[in-house]
């Protein structure tokens, strides 16, 4: 059966799974990151006409990450791809000191692995085959402005051959599909657990591209919390 949920309902499902069922948030995050990384690998193989992850040495990947859990998903996905030999740059947007606990953990792991992490204002653009959009996800509730608007504009000018959004394209409201001032136009959106209403309602539908709903371990009873 197909379920459509709002951002608030998805947060309730997430909270119930973590706090009531007891599945740690980092376990869910690793599964989400693996789903994103797997999708990126498939897109890389498609771009280069190869298979079985043989594009690792050729494919340039940018992971643009905010400081919330969506950004943490992005950093974790970037780490998985980095460990497989892909050329990955993590571009950080937002005040890192105000980041979530999970973001801090994922960033710390990336630093210990000597991954390339750079503040978006210090980033010098080059070739980008695949861009991972992990700035906002389902948590956006107001107009995008200031620094974040500049980040979204940068993603639009990246020249990426493929954009993969994590959960929802940044700038698109997960409840109603409205563009909150500006938005990322993704080729593929990897969403977790349940499809979001904003990905099927216009104009959001036209920003999501192909939507892949991935099971990351939310138990069926968690939907009752929505």
Tab-separated table of C-alpha atoms in Angstrom:
chain	number	residue	atom	x	y	z
A	1	UNK	CA	0.000	0.000	0.000
A	2	UNK	CA	1.210	3.501	-0.853
A	3	UNK	CA	1.367	5.952	2.056
A	4	UNK	CA	1.918	9.693	1.760
A	5	UNK	CA	3.082	11.562	4.855
A	6	UNK	CA	3.819	15.152	5.778
A	7	UNK	CA	7.140	16.248	7.186
A	8	UNK	CA	5.630	16.443	10.660
A	9	UNK	CA	4.208	12.941	10.407
A	10	UNK	CA	7.571	11.612	9.262
A	11	UNK	CA	9.268	13.228	12.230
A	12	UNK	CA	6.739	11.539	14.518
A	13	UNK	CA	7.486	8.173	12.898
A	14	UNK	CA	11.194	8.783	13.333
A	15	UNK	CA	10.802	9.827	16.972
A	16	UNK	CA	8.601	6.828	17.811
A	17	UNK	CA	11.080	4.440	16.198
A	18	UNK	CA	13.984	5.891	18.165
A	19	UNK	CA	12.403	6.688	21.524
A	20	UNK	CA	9.696	4.026	21.885
A	21	UNK	CA	10.942	1.096	19.801
A	22	UNK	CA	14.578	1.788	20.670
A	23	UNK	CA	16.296	1.686	17.281
A	24	UNK	CA	19.200	4.180	17.558
A	25	UNK	CA	19.074	7.199	15.274
A	26	UNK	CA	22.579	6.451	13.986
A	27	UNK	CA	21.453	2.982	12.862
A	28	UNK	CA	18.646	4.541	10.813
A	29	UNK	CA	21.091	7.128	9.511
A	30	UNK	CA	23.610	4.557	8.324
A	31	UNK	CA	20.861	2.728	6.447
A	32	UNK	CA	19.693	5.970	4.871
A	33	UNK	CA	23.243	6.875	3.893
A	34	UNK	CA	23.783	3.433	2.367
A	35	UNK	CA	20.620	3.859	0.279
A	36	UNK	CA	21.824	7.229	-1.002
A	37	UNK	CA	25.319	5.932	-1.727
A	38	UNK	CA	23.915	2.934	-3.595
A	39	UNK	CA	21.759	5.232	-5.738
A	40	UNK	CA	24.740	7.480	-6.476
A	41	UNK	CA	26.780	4.465	-7.575
A	42	UNK	CA	24.004	3.388	-9.915
A	43	UNK	CA	23.849	6.895	-11.369
A	44	UNK	CA	27.640	6.938	-11.787
A	45	UNK	CA	27.534	3.643	-13.660
A	46	UNK	CA	24.773	5.019	-15.875
A	47	UNK	CA	26.731	8.180	-16.672
A	48	UNK	CA	29.887	6.285	-17.569
A	49	UNK	CA	28.233	3.273	-19.169
A	50	UNK	CA	29.863	0.817	-16.801
A	51	UNK	CA	28.687	-1.531	-14.063
A	52	UNK	CA	29.634	-2.941	-10.664
A	53	UNK	CA	31.042	0.305	-9.295
A	54	UNK	CA	33.922	0.517	-11.768
A	55	UNK	CA	33.450	4.276	-12.129
A	56	UNK	CA	34.927	5.137	-8.724
A	57	UNK	CA	38.171	6.598	-10.022
A	58	UNK	CA	36.454	8.694	-12.699
A	59	UNK	CA	33.378	10.129	-11.011
A	60	UNK	CA	33.547	13.502	-9.235
A	61	UNK	CA	30.946	13.851	-6.472
A	62	UNK	CA	29.967	16.901	-4.452
A	63	UNK	CA	27.937	16.372	-1.275
A	64	UNK	CA	26.390	19.674	-0.188
A	65	UNK	CA	25.402	19.225	3.446
A	66	UNK	CA	23.546	21.318	5.988
A	67	UNK	CA	24.079	20.928	9.727
A	68	UNK	CA	20.910	19.005	10.574
A	69	UNK	CA	20.282	15.289	10.290
A	70	UNK	CA	19.704	15.604	6.547
A	71	UNK	CA	23.224	16.974	6.291
A	72	UNK	CA	24.455	14.168	8.521
A	73	UNK	CA	22.893	11.671	6.090
A	74	UNK	CA	24.800	13.391	3.303
A	75	UNK	CA	28.145	13.306	5.109
A	76	UNK	CA	27.650	9.615	5.905
A	77	UNK	CA	26.771	8.815	2.273
A	78	UNK	CA	29.839	10.740	1.143
A	79	UNK	CA	31.987	8.687	3.532
A	80	UNK	CA	30.667	5.408	2.117
A	81	UNK	CA	31.484	6.583	-1.402
A	82	UNK	CA	34.894	7.910	-0.302
A	83	UNK	CA	35.753	4.515	1.169
A	84	UNK	CA	34.907	2.941	-2.200
A	85	UNK	CA	37.375	5.167	-3.990
A	86	UNK	CA	35.118	7.900	-5.367
A	87	UNK	CA	36.368	11.484	-5.647
A	88	UNK	CA	34.129	13.092	-3.036
A	89	UNK	CA	34.085	16.649	-1.733
A	90	UNK	CA	31.831	17.497	1.219
A	91	UNK	CA	30.657	21.109	1.013
A	92	UNK	CA	29.367	22.372	4.355
A	93	UNK	CA	26.580	24.953	4.620
A	94	UNK	CA	25.325	26.578	7.815
A	95	UNK	CA	26.671	27.163	11.311
A	96	UNK	CA	28.407	23.935	12.268
A	97	UNK	CA	28.486	24.794	15.967
A	98	UNK	CA	24.667	24.695	15.925
A	99	UNK	CA	24.552	21.325	14.171
A	100	UNK	CA	22.734	18.288	15.522
A	101	UNK	CA	24.495	15.636	17.566
A	102	UNK	CA	24.356	13.243	14.623
A	103	UNK	CA	25.868	15.833	12.297
A	104	UNK	CA	28.763	16.353	14.699
A	105	UNK	CA	29.391	12.609	14.884
A	106	UNK	CA	29.341	12.137	11.104
A	107	UNK	CA	31.567	15.172	10.521
A	108	UNK	CA	34.034	13.889	13.118
A	109	UNK	CA	34.211	10.499	11.403
A	110	UNK	CA	34.806	12.174	8.041
A	111	UNK	CA	37.621	14.272	9.497
A	112	UNK	CA	39.332	11.193	10.945
A	113	UNK	CA	39.232	9.593	7.496
A	114	UNK	CA	40.926	12.666	5.984
A	115	UNK	CA	38.003	13.320	3.694
A	116	UNK	CA	37.855	16.603	1.820
A	117	UNK	CA	35.517	18.884	3.777
A	118	UNK	CA	35.227	22.555	2.881
A	119	UNK	CA	33.024	25.481	3.876
A	120	UNK	CA	30.841	26.400	0.917
A	121	UNK	CA	32.175	29.988	0.875
A	122	UNK	CA	35.723	28.647	0.520
A	123	UNK	CA	34.860	26.068	-2.123
A	124	UNK	CA	36.447	26.456	-5.553
A	125	UNK	CA	34.123	24.821	-8.093
A	126	UNK	CA	35.413	22.378	-10.666
A	127	UNK	CA	33.986	19.399	-12.487
A	128	UNK	CA	30.952	17.792	-10.876
A	129	UNK	CA	29.421	14.589	-12.186
A	130	UNK	CA	26.980	13.924	-9.355
A	131	UNK	CA	25.797	16.361	-6.702
A	132	UNK	CA	24.202	15.108	-3.481
A	133	UNK	CA	21.731	17.658	-2.098
A	134	UNK	CA	21.596	17.164	1.680
A	135	UNK	CA	20.863	20.660	2.984
A	136	UNK	CA	17.258	20.662	4.274
A	137	UNK	CA	15.291	17.448	3.706
A	138	UNK	CA	11.771	17.416	5.225
A	139	UNK	CA	12.441	19.974	7.958
A	140	UNK	CA	12.016	23.182	5.959
A	141	UNK	CA	9.165	25.378	7.177
A	142	UNK	CA	10.042	28.911	6.039
A	143	UNK	CA	11.319	30.815	3.023
A	144	UNK	CA	14.910	30.136	2.044
A	145	UNK	CA	16.987	33.292	2.298
A	146	UNK	CA	20.469	34.594	3.002
A	147	UNK	CA	23.329	32.121	2.952
A	148	UNK	CA	21.121	29.127	2.212
A	149	UNK	CA	19.649	30.814	-0.847
A	150	UNK	CA	23.184	31.372	-2.106
A	151	UNK	CA	23.986	27.696	-1.493
A	152	UNK	CA	20.942	26.558	-3.472
A	153	UNK	CA	21.856	28.957	-6.273
A	154	UNK	CA	25.367	27.480	-6.276
A	155	UNK	CA	23.931	23.972	-6.635
A	156	UNK	CA	21.864	25.144	-9.579
A	157	UNK	CA	24.987	26.529	-11.270
A	158	UNK	CA	27.153	23.507	-10.456
A	159	UNK	CA	26.912	21.957	-13.902
A	160	UNK	CA	26.316	18.574	-12.256
A	161	UNK	CA	25.296	15.902	-14.706
A	162	UNK	CA	22.985	14.373	-12.084
A	163	UNK	CA	21.573	15.722	-8.811
A	164	UNK	CA	20.504	13.261	-6.115
A	165	UNK	CA	18.376	14.776	-3.330
A	166	UNK	CA	18.315	13.285	0.155
A	167	UNK	CA	14.693	12.823	1.361
A	168	UNK	CA	13.389	15.998	-0.388
A	169	UNK	CA	15.038	18.536	-2.701
A	170	UNK	CA	16.190	21.509	-0.637
A	171	UNK	CA	13.753	24.416	-0.796
A	172	UNK	CA	10.677	22.269	-1.465
A	173	UNK	CA	8.064	22.035	1.290
A	174	UNK	CA	7.535	18.380	2.193
A	175	UNK	CA	3.837	18.896	3.040
A	176	UNK	CA	2.500	20.769	0.005
A	177	UNK	CA	5.236	20.808	-2.623
A	178	UNK	CA	5.568	24.584	-2.579
A	179	UNK	CA	8.863	26.207	-3.564
A	180	UNK	CA	10.026	28.140	-0.510
A	181	UNK	CA	11.669	30.997	-2.370
A	182	UNK	CA	14.036	28.794	-4.360
A	183	UNK	CA	14.632	25.083	-4.753
A	184	UNK	CA	16.980	22.416	-6.031
A	185	UNK	CA	15.800	20.608	-9.151
A	186	UNK	CA	16.834	16.994	-8.583
A	187	UNK	CA	17.048	14.179	-11.092
A	188	UNK	CA	16.544	11.571	-8.367
A	189	UNK	CA	15.139	11.907	-4.852
A	190	UNK	CA	15.942	9.154	-2.345
A	191	UNK	CA	13.351	9.317	0.416
A	192	UNK	CA	13.103	7.148	3.507
A	193	UNK	CA	10.299	5.071	4.972
A	194	UNK	CA	7.335	6.682	3.263
A	195	UNK	CA	6.770	8.986	0.315
A	196	UNK	CA	6.292	12.637	1.235
A	197	UNK	CA	3.205	14.554	0.118
A	198	UNK	CA	5.329	17.344	-1.291
A	199	UNK	CA	6.934	14.954	-3.758
A	200	UNK	CA	3.625	14.226	-5.499
A	201	UNK	CA	2.016	17.686	-5.351
A	202	UNK	CA	3.013	20.348	-7.856
A	203	UNK	CA	5.219	22.236	-8.207
A	204	UNK	CA	7.270	20.009	-5.886
A	205	UNK	CA	6.698	16.978	-8.088
A	206	UNK	CA	8.600	18.652	-10.924
A	207	UNK	CA	11.605	19.268	-8.631
A	208	UNK	CA	11.915	15.703	-7.345
A	209	UNK	CA	12.675	13.801	-10.539
A	210	UNK	CA	12.507	10.056	-10.036
A	211	UNK	CA	11.437	9.282	-6.444
A	212	UNK	CA	12.880	6.189	-4.763
A	213	UNK	CA	11.307	5.159	-1.447
A	214	UNK	CA	13.838	3.212	0.627
A	215	UNK	CA	13.150	1.046	3.675
A	216	UNK	CA	15.653	1.955	6.382
A	217	UNK	CA	14.046	0.064	9.247
A	218	UNK	CA	10.965	1.931	10.437
A	219	UNK	CA	8.683	-0.760	11.933
A	220	UNK	CA	5.089	-0.843	10.584
A	221	UNK	CA	3.605	0.165	13.939
A	222	UNK	CA	5.570	3.422	13.862
A	223	UNK	CA	3.092	4.742	11.302
A	224	UNK	CA	0.496	4.853	14.082
A	225	UNK	CA	2.482	7.688	15.641
A	226	UNK	CA	2.065	9.855	12.540
